[in-house]
Structures are given as C-alpha cells and as structure tokens.
Short mmCIF file of C-alpha atoms in Angstrom, two decimals:
data_model
loop_
_atom_site.label_atom_id
_atom_site.label_comp_id
_atom_site.label_asym_id
_atom_site.label_seq_id
_atom_site.Cartn_x
_atom_site.Cartn_y
_atom_site.Cartn_z
CA MET A 1 0.06 -0.15 -0.04
CA GLY A 2 1.37 3.30 -1.02
CA ARG A 3 0.83 6.75 0.25
CA GLY A 4 -1.97 7.47 -2.13
CA GLU A 5 -4.02 4.60 -0.47
CA GLU A 6 -3.47 5.81 3.32
CA GLN A 7 -6.69 5.39 5.40
CA GLU A 8 -8.19 8.11 7.44
CA GLY A 9 -6.25 8.53 10.84
CA ASP A 10 -3.01 7.26 9.62
CA SER A 11 -1.53 10.85 9.86
CA LEU A 12 -1.59 9.98 13.81
CA ASN A 13 0.75 7.17 13.30
CA PRO A 14 4.35 8.03 14.56
CA VAL A 15 5.88 6.64 11.53
CA PHE A 16 4.36 9.98 9.41
CA GLN A 17 5.71 12.36 11.80
CA THR A 18 8.84 14.50 11.41
CA VAL A 19 12.49 13.37 12.40
CA ARG A 20 12.22 16.31 14.81
CA TRP A 21 8.82 15.01 16.12
CA MET A 22 10.25 11.31 16.65
CA ALA A 23 13.49 12.64 18.56
CA GLU A 24 11.62 14.96 20.86
CA ALA A 25 8.96 12.40 21.64
CA ILE A 26 11.74 9.88 22.50
CA ARG A 27 13.69 12.42 24.75
CA THR A 28 10.42 13.25 26.42
CA LYS A 29 9.37 9.61 27.02
CA GLN A 30 6.15 10.24 24.70
CA ILE A 31 7.31 6.98 22.93
CA SER A 32 10.08 4.80 23.20
CA ALA A 33 12.79 3.77 20.67
CA ARG A 34 11.44 0.25 20.72
CA GLU A 35 7.83 1.54 20.17
CA LEU A 36 8.94 3.47 17.35
CA MET A 37 11.38 0.83 15.89
CA GLN A 38 8.49 -1.43 15.86
CA ALA A 39 5.98 0.95 14.34
CA HIS A 40 8.24 1.26 11.41
CA LEU A 41 8.67 -2.71 11.12
CA ASP A 42 5.03 -2.94 11.21
CA ARG A 43 4.60 -0.23 8.50
CA ILE A 44 7.31 -2.03 6.54
CA ALA A 45 5.38 -5.25 6.56
CA VAL A 46 2.22 -3.29 5.09
CA ALA A 47 3.87 -1.12 2.67
CA ASN A 48 7.14 -2.82 1.31
CA PRO A 49 5.83 -5.98 -0.35
CA ALA A 50 4.26 -3.68 -3.12
CA LEU A 51 7.30 -1.05 -3.19
CA ASN A 52 10.31 -3.41 -2.82
CA ALA A 53 12.15 -0.22 -1.32
CA ILE A 54 13.67 -1.91 1.50
CA VAL A 55 15.64 -5.00 0.34
CA GLU A 56 17.71 -5.93 3.56
CA LEU A 57 15.93 -6.15 7.09
CA ASP A 58 16.67 -7.74 10.47
CA PRO A 59 13.93 -7.07 12.77
CA GLU A 60 15.48 -8.83 15.76
CA ALA A 61 18.52 -6.53 15.40
CA ALA A 62 16.62 -3.42 14.90
CA LEU A 63 14.44 -3.93 17.95
CA LYS A 64 17.63 -4.83 20.02
CA ALA A 65 19.48 -1.69 19.01
CA ALA A 66 16.37 0.28 19.81
CA ASP A 67 16.37 -1.33 23.41
CA HIS A 68 19.99 -0.40 23.89
CA ALA A 69 19.00 3.27 22.95
CA ASP A 70 16.15 3.00 25.58
CA ALA A 71 18.50 1.58 28.23
CA GLN A 72 20.77 4.58 28.04
CA ARG A 73 20.47 7.04 30.65
CA GLU A 74 21.51 10.17 28.56
CA PRO A 75 20.52 10.67 24.85
CA ARG A 76 23.42 9.97 22.88
CA GLY A 77 22.48 12.97 20.58
CA PRO A 78 19.93 14.90 18.93
CA LEU A 79 18.72 11.77 17.03
CA HIS A 80 18.63 9.63 19.96
CA GLY A 81 16.83 6.44 19.15
CA VAL A 82 15.40 7.46 15.52
CA PRO A 83 15.39 4.92 13.09
CA MET A 84 17.21 5.65 9.73
CA THR A 85 17.56 3.45 6.33
CA VAL A 86 20.67 3.06 4.46
CA LYS A 87 20.94 3.43 0.78
CA GLY A 88 22.80 0.32 -0.62
CA ALA A 89 25.80 1.97 -1.60
CA TRP A 90 26.89 3.14 1.80
CA ASP A 91 29.11 1.13 4.19
CA CYS A 92 27.14 0.56 7.20
CA ALA A 93 28.83 -2.07 9.57
CA GLY A 94 27.15 -5.46 9.57
CA MET A 95 25.00 -4.74 6.68
CA ASN A 96 25.28 -5.34 2.92
CA ASN A 97 26.78 -2.73 0.37
CA THR A 98 25.95 -4.43 -2.81
CA ALA A 99 25.95 -1.20 -4.93
CA GLY A 100 23.26 -2.88 -6.79
CA THR A 101 25.79 -5.04 -8.74
CA LEU A 102 25.84 -8.92 -8.74
CA GLY A 103 29.49 -9.18 -8.15
CA ARG A 104 29.07 -7.64 -4.85
CA LYS A 105 25.86 -9.43 -3.55
CA GLY A 106 26.54 -10.49 -0.14
CA HIS A 107 29.28 -7.91 0.42
CA VAL A 108 29.28 -6.97 4.15
CA ALA A 109 30.42 -3.77 5.34
CA GLN A 110 33.20 -3.69 8.00
CA GLN A 111 32.85 -0.19 9.16
CA ASP A 112 30.54 2.77 8.50
CA ALA A 113 30.91 5.16 6.01
CA THR A 114 31.37 8.87 7.27
CA VAL A 115 27.87 9.92 7.03
CA ILE A 116 26.82 6.98 8.69
CA ALA A 117 29.12 7.27 11.63
CA ARG A 118 28.25 10.58 12.09
CA MET A 119 24.36 9.67 12.21
CA ARG A 120 25.27 6.90 14.47
CA ARG A 121 27.20 9.46 16.84
CA ALA A 122 24.12 11.74 16.69
CA GLY A 123 22.10 8.62 17.96
CA ALA A 124 20.17 7.54 14.78
CA ILE A 125 19.62 3.62 14.41
CA PRO A 126 20.51 2.25 10.75
CA PHE A 127 18.15 -0.45 10.59
CA ALA A 128 17.57 -1.31 6.99
CA VAL A 129 19.14 -1.22 3.50
CA THR A 130 17.27 0.45 0.73
CA ASN A 131 17.39 -0.31 -3.07
CA LEU A 132 19.04 1.50 -5.98
CA PRO A 133 20.24 1.09 -9.44
CA GLU A 134 23.61 -1.05 -10.24
CA PHE A 135 26.29 1.39 -9.16
CA SER A 136 23.97 4.25 -8.46
CA LEU A 137 24.02 5.06 -12.18
CA ALA A 138 20.68 5.34 -13.60
CA PHE A 139 17.30 7.33 -12.90
CA GLU A 140 15.67 3.96 -12.08
CA SER A 141 16.14 1.91 -8.93
CA ASP A 142 16.22 -1.77 -10.56
CA ASN A 143 19.10 -4.25 -10.38
CA LEU A 144 20.08 -7.98 -10.76
CA VAL A 145 20.33 -8.28 -7.01
CA TYR A 146 17.00 -7.02 -5.79
CA GLY A 147 14.95 -6.33 -8.60
CA ARG A 148 12.63 -3.15 -9.14
CA SER A 149 11.36 -0.57 -6.72
CA ASN A 150 7.89 0.94 -7.36
CA ASN A 151 6.65 4.26 -6.73
CA PRO A 152 4.31 4.57 -4.05
CA PHE A 153 1.70 6.71 -6.01
CA ASP A 154 1.85 4.38 -8.77
CA ALA A 155 3.13 0.90 -9.16
CA THR A 156 3.91 1.09 -13.02
CA ARG A 157 6.09 3.99 -12.31
CA THR A 158 9.52 4.34 -11.02
CA PRO A 159 10.39 5.95 -7.81
CA GLY A 160 13.54 7.49 -9.61
CA GLY A 161 17.05 6.68 -8.98
CA SER A 162 19.56 6.56 -7.81
CA GLY A 163 18.04 7.08 -4.27
CA GLY A 164 14.38 5.56 -5.44
CA GLY A 165 14.17 2.79 -2.66
CA GLY A 166 15.09 5.35 -0.09
CA ALA A 167 12.55 8.03 -1.46
CA ALA A 168 9.68 5.50 -1.43
CA ALA A 169 10.40 4.16 1.78
CA ILE A 170 10.38 7.38 3.27
CA ALA A 171 7.09 8.79 1.32
CA SER A 172 5.38 5.48 2.36
CA GLY A 173 6.24 5.94 6.23
CA CYS A 174 8.71 2.93 5.99
CA SER A 175 11.70 5.20 7.06
CA PRO A 176 11.93 8.67 8.65
CA PHE A 177 15.08 9.90 6.83
CA GLU A 178 18.12 8.59 4.67
CA VAL A 179 21.35 10.13 3.40
CA GLY A 180 21.67 10.07 -0.42
CA GLY A 181 24.36 10.68 -3.03
CA ASP A 182 23.95 12.98 -5.83
CA MET A 183 25.85 13.05 -8.98
CA GLY A 184 23.09 13.88 -11.60
CA GLY A 185 20.03 14.20 -9.43
CA SER A 186 20.10 10.93 -7.52
CA ILE A 187 18.76 12.85 -4.26
CA ARG A 188 16.38 15.39 -6.16
CA LEU A 189 14.65 13.23 -8.76
CA PRO A 190 13.65 10.34 -6.19
CA CYS A 191 12.18 13.15 -3.94
CA HIS A 192 10.47 14.76 -6.75
CA ASN A 193 8.83 11.56 -8.01
CA CYS A 194 7.96 10.29 -4.57
CA GLY A 195 6.72 13.79 -3.03
CA ILE A 196 9.19 14.23 -0.27
CA ALA A 197 11.94 16.63 0.42
CA GLY A 198 15.82 16.46 -0.15
CA LEU A 199 18.70 18.60 -0.50
CA LYS A 200 21.84 18.43 -2.81
CA PRO A 201 24.50 20.49 -0.75
CA THR A 202 27.17 22.37 -2.31
CA LEU A 203 29.86 20.42 -4.05
CA GLY A 204 32.28 19.68 -1.37
CA ARG A 205 30.11 20.18 1.49
CA VAL A 206 29.64 16.76 2.70
CA PRO A 207 32.07 13.64 2.52
CA LEU A 208 31.52 10.65 0.24
CA SER A 209 33.80 8.40 1.99
CA GLY A 210 32.43 4.78 2.36
CA TYR A 211 30.40 5.25 -0.75
CA PHE A 212 30.53 2.61 -3.53
CA PRO A 213 31.95 3.73 -6.02
CA GLY A 214 34.00 6.08 -3.98
CA PRO A 215 34.85 9.85 -4.29
CA PHE A 216 37.67 9.55 -7.16
CA GLY A 217 38.10 10.96 -10.62
CA LEU A 218 35.09 12.25 -12.23
CA VAL A 219 32.83 11.87 -9.30
CA THR A 220 34.61 14.58 -7.50
CA LEU A 221 33.57 17.00 -10.08
CA LEU A 222 29.92 16.35 -9.78
CA ALA A 223 28.77 14.38 -6.72
CA THR A 224 27.99 14.97 -3.14
CA ALA A 225 25.65 13.59 -0.45
CA GLY A 226 22.91 15.06 1.29
CA PRO A 227 19.74 14.26 3.44
CA MET A 228 16.22 13.14 2.26
CA ALA A 229 13.19 13.43 4.65
CA ARG A 230 9.40 13.90 4.40
CA SER A 231 9.75 17.52 5.52
CA VAL A 232 11.93 20.40 4.73
CA ASP A 233 12.17 21.35 8.27
CA ASP A 234 14.45 18.17 9.01
CA LEU A 235 17.15 18.93 6.15
CA TYR A 236 19.12 21.45 8.00
CA PRO A 237 19.57 19.70 11.15
CA LEU A 238 20.56 16.63 9.17
CA LEU A 239 22.93 18.71 7.09
CA GLU A 240 24.68 20.11 10.09
CA LEU A 241 25.56 16.62 11.36
CA LEU A 242 26.63 15.49 8.09
CA SER A 243 28.75 18.45 6.98
CA GLY A 244 32.50 19.01 7.12
CA PRO A 245 35.98 17.24 6.53
CA ASP A 246 36.63 13.93 7.53
CA GLY A 247 40.12 13.65 6.85
CA LEU A 248 39.61 11.01 4.20
CA ASP A 249 37.78 12.64 1.46
CA ALA A 250 39.89 15.28 0.39
CA ASN A 251 37.41 17.13 -1.93
CA VAL A 252 35.55 18.34 1.26
CA ALA A 253 35.66 22.05 2.72
CA ASP A 254 35.39 23.26 6.25
CA ALA A 255 32.79 26.04 5.16
CA ARG A 256 30.57 27.98 7.23
CA GLN A 257 27.13 26.79 7.85
CA HIS A 258 24.28 29.52 7.54
CA ASP A 259 20.95 28.79 9.43
CA PRO A 260 17.56 28.93 7.30
CA ALA A 261 15.75 30.45 10.40
CA ARG A 262 17.85 33.57 9.78
CA VAL A 263 16.90 34.13 6.17
CA ASP A 264 14.05 36.78 5.47
CA VAL A 265 12.39 35.16 2.56
CA SER A 266 10.74 38.45 1.88
CA ARG A 267 13.70 40.38 1.04
CA LEU A 268 15.13 37.85 -1.33
CA ARG A 269 15.82 38.33 -4.92
CA ILE A 270 14.17 35.37 -6.52
CA ALA A 271 14.26 34.31 -10.49
CA PHE A 272 12.49 31.54 -12.05
CA HIS A 273 12.69 29.52 -15.20
CA THR A 274 10.28 26.68 -16.73
CA ASP A 275 12.25 25.84 -19.69
CA ASN A 276 15.88 25.31 -19.37
CA GLY A 277 16.61 25.46 -23.28
CA VAL A 278 17.36 21.85 -23.45
CA ILE A 279 13.91 20.29 -23.11
CA ALA A 280 10.55 21.73 -22.44
CA PRO A 281 8.83 20.39 -19.36
CA SER A 282 5.25 19.20 -19.10
CA SER A 283 2.53 21.98 -18.95
CA GLU A 284 1.92 20.71 -15.41
CA THR A 285 5.47 21.04 -14.36
CA SER A 286 5.68 24.66 -16.02
CA ALA A 287 2.49 25.30 -14.15
CA THR A 288 3.77 24.17 -10.86
CA VAL A 289 7.02 26.33 -11.01
CA MET A 290 4.88 29.21 -11.98
CA ALA A 291 2.66 28.71 -9.14
CA ALA A 292 5.65 28.42 -6.90
CA ALA A 293 7.09 31.68 -8.19
CA LYS A 294 3.62 33.59 -7.71
CA ALA A 295 3.15 32.34 -4.17
CA LEU A 296 6.52 34.09 -3.52
CA SER A 297 5.00 37.30 -5.20
CA ALA A 298 5.51 39.40 -2.31
CA THR A 299 8.95 39.38 -3.39
CA GLU A 300 10.70 40.56 -6.46
CA VAL A 301 10.12 37.36 -8.85
CA THR A 302 11.79 37.51 -12.32
CA MET A 303 12.29 35.30 -15.13
CA GLY A 304 15.98 34.58 -14.56
CA GLU A 305 18.23 34.69 -17.76
CA ILE A 306 20.71 31.85 -16.51
CA PRO A 307 23.07 30.19 -19.21
CA LEU A 308 21.88 26.56 -19.16
CA THR A 309 21.71 25.29 -22.73
CA GLY A 310 25.28 24.30 -22.80
CA SER A 311 25.37 22.62 -19.53
CA TYR A 312 23.64 19.33 -20.77
CA ASP A 313 26.25 18.76 -23.48
CA ILE A 314 29.21 19.48 -21.04
CA TYR A 315 27.79 17.35 -18.20
CA MET A 316 27.16 14.28 -20.65
CA GLY A 317 30.57 15.13 -22.42
CA LEU A 318 32.40 14.65 -18.96
CA LEU A 319 30.23 11.61 -18.16
CA GLY A 320 31.25 9.69 -21.34
CA ALA A 321 34.64 11.01 -21.93
CA ASP A 322 36.18 7.69 -21.71
CA GLY A 323 33.38 5.95 -23.49
CA GLY A 324 32.27 4.17 -20.42
CA ALA A 325 35.65 2.44 -20.16
CA GLY A 326 35.96 3.19 -16.42
CA LEU A 327 32.48 1.77 -15.70
CA ALA A 328 33.31 -1.35 -17.55
CA GLN A 329 36.66 -1.62 -15.63
CA LEU A 330 34.44 -1.30 -12.50
CA THR A 331 32.40 -4.04 -13.52
CA THR A 332 35.40 -6.20 -14.00
CA ILE A 333 36.88 -5.43 -10.62
CA CYS A 334 33.51 -6.26 -8.82
CA GLY A 335 33.48 -9.62 -10.38
CA THR A 336 30.19 -8.87 -11.94
CA ALA A 337 29.57 -11.14 -15.05
CA GLU A 338 26.00 -9.73 -16.08
CA ASN A 339 24.93 -6.41 -15.74
CA SER A 340 21.18 -5.20 -15.63
CA ALA A 341 19.42 -3.79 -18.26
CA ILE A 342 19.34 -0.31 -17.04
CA PHE A 343 23.27 -0.17 -16.65
CA ARG A 344 23.74 -1.39 -20.06
CA GLY A 345 21.40 1.66 -21.03
CA ILE A 346 24.07 3.89 -19.68
CA MET A 347 26.87 2.02 -21.48
CA ARG A 348 25.31 2.39 -24.68
CA LEU A 349 24.63 5.86 -23.96
CA LEU A 350 28.25 6.66 -23.23
CA ALA A 351 30.05 4.82 -25.69
CA PRO A 352 29.68 7.25 -28.58
CA ARG A 353 30.93 10.12 -26.38
CA ALA A 354 34.59 8.90 -25.97
CA THR A 355 36.95 11.86 -26.26
CA ASN A 356 40.77 12.47 -26.79
CA ALA A 357 42.79 14.42 -24.58
CA GLU A 358 42.18 17.78 -26.06
CA GLN A 359 38.48 17.48 -26.21
CA PHE A 360 38.70 16.34 -22.61
CA ALA A 361 40.73 19.35 -21.29
CA ALA A 362 38.19 21.46 -23.35
CA LEU A 363 35.29 20.16 -21.33
CA LEU A 364 37.01 20.93 -17.97
CA PHE A 365 37.58 24.43 -19.29
CA GLN A 366 34.01 24.72 -20.25
CA ARG A 367 32.80 23.40 -16.95
CA ASP A 368 34.90 26.15 -15.02
CA VAL A 369 33.48 28.65 -17.21
CA PHE A 370 29.90 27.51 -16.72
CA ARG A 371 30.38 27.46 -12.87
CA SER A 372 31.78 31.12 -13.06
CA GLN A 373 28.74 32.18 -15.16
CA VAL A 374 26.28 30.68 -12.62
CA ALA A 375 28.05 32.33 -9.79
CA GLY A 376 28.09 35.53 -11.40
CA PHE A 377 24.09 34.83 -11.93
CA PHE A 378 23.84 34.73 -7.97
CA GLN A 379 25.60 37.95 -7.72
CA ASN A 380 22.18 39.28 -9.04
CA TYR A 381 19.70 36.99 -7.46
CA ASP A 382 19.60 35.05 -4.23
CA VAL A 383 17.51 32.08 -5.54
CA LEU A 384 16.36 30.45 -8.67
CA LEU A 385 13.15 28.11 -8.90
CA CYS A 386 13.03 25.72 -11.70
CA PRO A 387 11.66 22.19 -12.67
CA VAL A 388 13.38 19.11 -10.99
CA ASN A 389 12.70 17.16 -13.94
CA ALA A 390 10.59 17.90 -17.34
CA TYR A 391 8.13 15.22 -16.40
CA PRO A 392 6.84 13.58 -13.12
CA ALA A 393 7.69 9.66 -12.42
CA LEU A 394 8.27 7.96 -15.67
CA PRO A 395 6.95 4.66 -16.56
CA HIS A 396 9.33 1.78 -15.35
CA GLY A 397 12.12 1.05 -18.25
CA THR A 398 11.70 4.36 -20.06
CA SER A 399 14.43 6.76 -18.27
CA TRP A 400 16.93 6.26 -20.94
CA ASP A 401 14.25 7.28 -23.60
CA HIS A 402 14.03 10.62 -21.96
CA VAL A 403 17.71 11.49 -21.03
CA GLU A 404 17.17 15.19 -21.39
CA ALA A 405 14.60 15.50 -19.01
CA PHE A 406 17.08 15.00 -16.32
CA SER A 407 19.17 18.00 -17.55
CA TYR A 408 17.41 20.24 -14.74
CA THR A 409 19.35 18.57 -12.07
CA MET A 410 22.40 17.79 -13.94
CA ALA A 411 22.92 21.35 -14.41
CA HIS A 412 23.47 22.08 -10.76
CA ASN A 413 25.73 19.05 -10.43
CA LEU A 414 27.81 20.82 -12.98
CA SER A 415 27.44 24.31 -11.46
CA GLY A 416 28.06 22.87 -7.94
CA CYS A 417 25.40 24.89 -6.24
CA PRO A 418 23.30 23.57 -3.62
CA ALA A 419 19.72 22.62 -4.56
CA ALA A 420 16.65 21.60 -2.50
CA THR A 421 13.48 19.80 -3.77
CA VAL A 422 9.99 20.26 -2.39
CA ARG A 423 6.63 19.10 -3.56
CA PHE A 424 4.42 22.13 -4.96
CA GLY A 425 2.05 20.14 -7.25
CA THR A 426 0.43 17.27 -8.75
CA SER A 427 0.07 15.77 -11.85
CA SER A 428 -3.41 14.70 -13.85
CA GLU A 429 -2.40 11.14 -13.03
CA GLY A 430 -1.94 11.94 -9.31
CA LEU A 431 1.70 11.91 -9.33
CA PRO A 432 3.78 14.52 -7.18
CA ILE A 433 5.64 17.48 -9.01
CA GLY A 434 8.45 19.04 -7.13
CA VAL A 435 10.23 22.38 -7.52
CA GLN A 436 14.01 22.87 -7.61
CA VAL A 437 15.01 25.77 -5.22
CA VAL A 438 18.81 26.53 -6.14
CA ALA A 439 20.93 29.14 -4.56
CA GLY A 440 24.46 30.37 -4.66
CA HIS A 441 27.52 28.25 -3.50
CA TRP A 442 27.34 27.38 0.36
CA ARG A 443 23.87 29.08 0.87
CA GLU A 444 22.00 25.92 1.45
CA ASP A 445 20.24 28.14 3.96
CA ILE A 446 18.46 30.50 1.33
CA ALA A 447 17.55 27.22 -0.68
CA LEU A 448 16.15 25.60 2.32
CA ALA A 449 14.32 28.81 3.66
CA VAL A 450 12.69 29.23 0.49
CA ALA A 451 11.91 25.58 0.16
CA ALA A 452 10.27 25.61 3.67
CA ARG A 453 8.22 28.36 3.06
CA LEU A 454 6.94 26.76 -0.35
CA GLU A 455 6.20 23.79 1.70
CA SER A 456 4.12 25.46 4.33
CA MET A 457 1.75 26.62 1.53
CA THR A 458 1.09 22.75 0.44
CA PRO A 459 -1.57 20.61 2.14
CA PRO A 460 -0.22 19.03 5.07
CA THR A 461 -1.55 15.65 3.99
CA TRP A 462 1.17 15.39 1.58
CA ARG A 463 3.69 15.23 4.43
CA SER A 464 1.67 13.28 6.94
CA GLY A 465 0.75 10.09 4.68
CA SER A 466 -2.89 10.69 5.18
#
C-alpha cells in the first residue's frame, strides 16, 4: 500500500511524523525507541511488499538496537533512538553494501561510511538497506540483486534513482530519513517522484567516504551527499550533522554553515525559469514552477536569464569522456559477469561520447566557465526556482528514452550549487511534482528557507501520509 492509499487517521501514526518530532518524543518519553522501531517494522510489513524499497532488514537486530537506546540514561545525541534507512551504496557495519551489482552480492561492510558514523554518533539507528540502480548510475532503482522498486503513488512508475528505494520508503512511512548521494539528480529526482523533500548540498560540503563507487576521479567534479526526509524542516538539522571534512575525502571543505531560520524570504531576489532550453517540461510541471513563483510574489520575482543550454552537453561529455571504459573496468573489478538492463543502457549512451585528451581538456575548461557564469548569476539573484525534471515519475524502463529530461538536475551538479527539492504540485495522474530551489555556493540556508516557505503553503496531507 502506497501513500496514495492511506486510510483516515494514519497521520496520527508516529511513522508519518517528522524526524524532529520523533527525536523529541523519545527524549520526553512520549514514545520509546522500541515502540518507534516497532511502528516502522509494522509499516514495512504492510507497505514494502508492493514497493520493494527496503531490500535488507533484520527486525530482531533493529529492536535490539532500539532497546539499547532506551536503556541509556542520557541521549546519545539529537537523533537518539530515531530509525534511519541506509542506501545500498553506503558502508554500514554489519549490513550489505552491494551497490546493486551482482559481483558484490552478499558483500557485508566492516565499518561505517563517514555519514553513517556521524548519524550513529547523533543517536540514529540504521536498521535497513534500501534499493538503488547498479552502481547508482541510473534514474531508476532496478538491479539484478534485488529487482525493481516501485513508486508509492503508482506501481507502474519508477520512484527514480539512484535513491529511489530510500525515497519510496520515506514517502510510504517505512523510514523517517536517509542520506543520499547525488551525481546527476540522485537525491532530487527520487524526492520529486515520491513527493518528499531533499537537498543536494554545495559540491564539497559532505564527504562521500564509504560510498561505492567512492569519491575519486570524475565523481569529485559532480557528486556530493545530502539528506532526504518527508519535511524540509528536517533537512538543515541533518545537514549540520553530515557536513565537514573527515580526513578521508580530500574534496570536502570546512565551510561555514548558515541557518535557514535567519533568512528573511521576503527580502530575497528570486528568479525562475520553466524551460532550460534543453527540453521543454510538461505543461503541469511549468504550471507548478510558475505557481511557486507566484506564491512568493510578495518578493521581486523575475524570469532568470541563467545560461543553462550548454550545461547538458558539458555534463554528458564529461560523463562519457572515456566511452564508458571506466565503468566497464569497475564491473570487472567487482566480478560482475552480467549487468542489469538499466546499466547496459547507460553504457550504450556513453559509448559514442569518447573523447581525446584535447577534447576532455576543453570540457573541463567549459565546466569552469559554466560554474563562473552561474556564480555571476547569483550575484544578481539570491535564489532560482525551476523544474526538478521535465516530467513527473516515468513508467518503468523508460528513463534512457528521456535522458534530456534529467538536464534540470544535471545542471546543478555541474554548477556545484546547492539545490533543494520540495513538492508543490500534482499531475493529472495523481503523481507528485516538485520544484527545484537553487541558491549560490554554500548558501543552503537560502535554498532551504525558500523550500520551507513553499512547503508551508502545501496541504499537510502531502507530508503526513494521510
């Protein structure tokens, strides 16, 4: 049963509350960590068979961890006793990290990735693994290890990728939050597809240590990690816990954090666009972005002339510069003899894009020029509203037929800017439509403040599960 099928009264179920509520309820003894964990296990038993979002679960171990949290005299941290799921690409000690590829089937992590360790220190309880595409390299969560995950609103549609399993779990009340990785939209797209909130922070804000494949090579030019939850209100506290150097990922900066609570949205210079010049979005997607801009009309809202048309070619050029040779090597290293159809799709997409050294150097130059142009745009504006994707959730198996639709998220992996996703509309099929809220480098506070303002204007039922 998905969120679209909730019964009246389910909004009172603790699994549909915010992370803040859960942490406070445990701290004040309104609910025990065991009771909260059991509520999530019960919800998984009801919702997950239709979703296949959670792919590894040990209920006895989960309840034992919750009992341990209840037995402690003092809270371990701000998330004490709160359950969380783990995307199947992160190392989480004692849990499988298959990265969705057959060669790593049964691979058990021996230690925690940095972001998982930071969540544990804050008191969170990692209790289950969620699904993803092979090597996290697709916009659908389907692989030969665990099979396909379904969208909570329509089982014939994908929840997205690469964080599709996590987004479906959060949307359906099976998980309060998760940490995603985003190289081309892997946080923002699943949040858009499943009607939840997510943040891709500034490139270099959060370590990718312990993610497979790790923070090396091309990944460092495009990817970062960030939080996914049902409410925007939960994203900043999670970001605070996740951010900062770990001594392992050399690409992470010790950058100042800004609090969204200190942002006066009414004074922001807001721009928006509905068509990025690469592919026109659906009329409902355009209408949703324009409605978001209108909702903020007490401020100065302007159509933003941001140079995006070249971003798709630069992004895809970098991704395919070696013609897919690196991914083929990765498959060999992992011992994967058979790849999923989704993975083979990206290999076919990348093969014709192989470049020589001169062409690759030109792509790196173009990337830097693009980043500079976007930075210049944010000298004149504080925030940009735009689509997350050209369409709502696509039918299973069709993402590689619509690659340009994902150019809206790819642009801001290339720019390195922080971008939040918040639901602000619904398609005629009943599918969520999100808005992407982009801010200048290191200004996650602005993106989150605007996203929170938009969320406050939406029906509470979109976030409660009722």
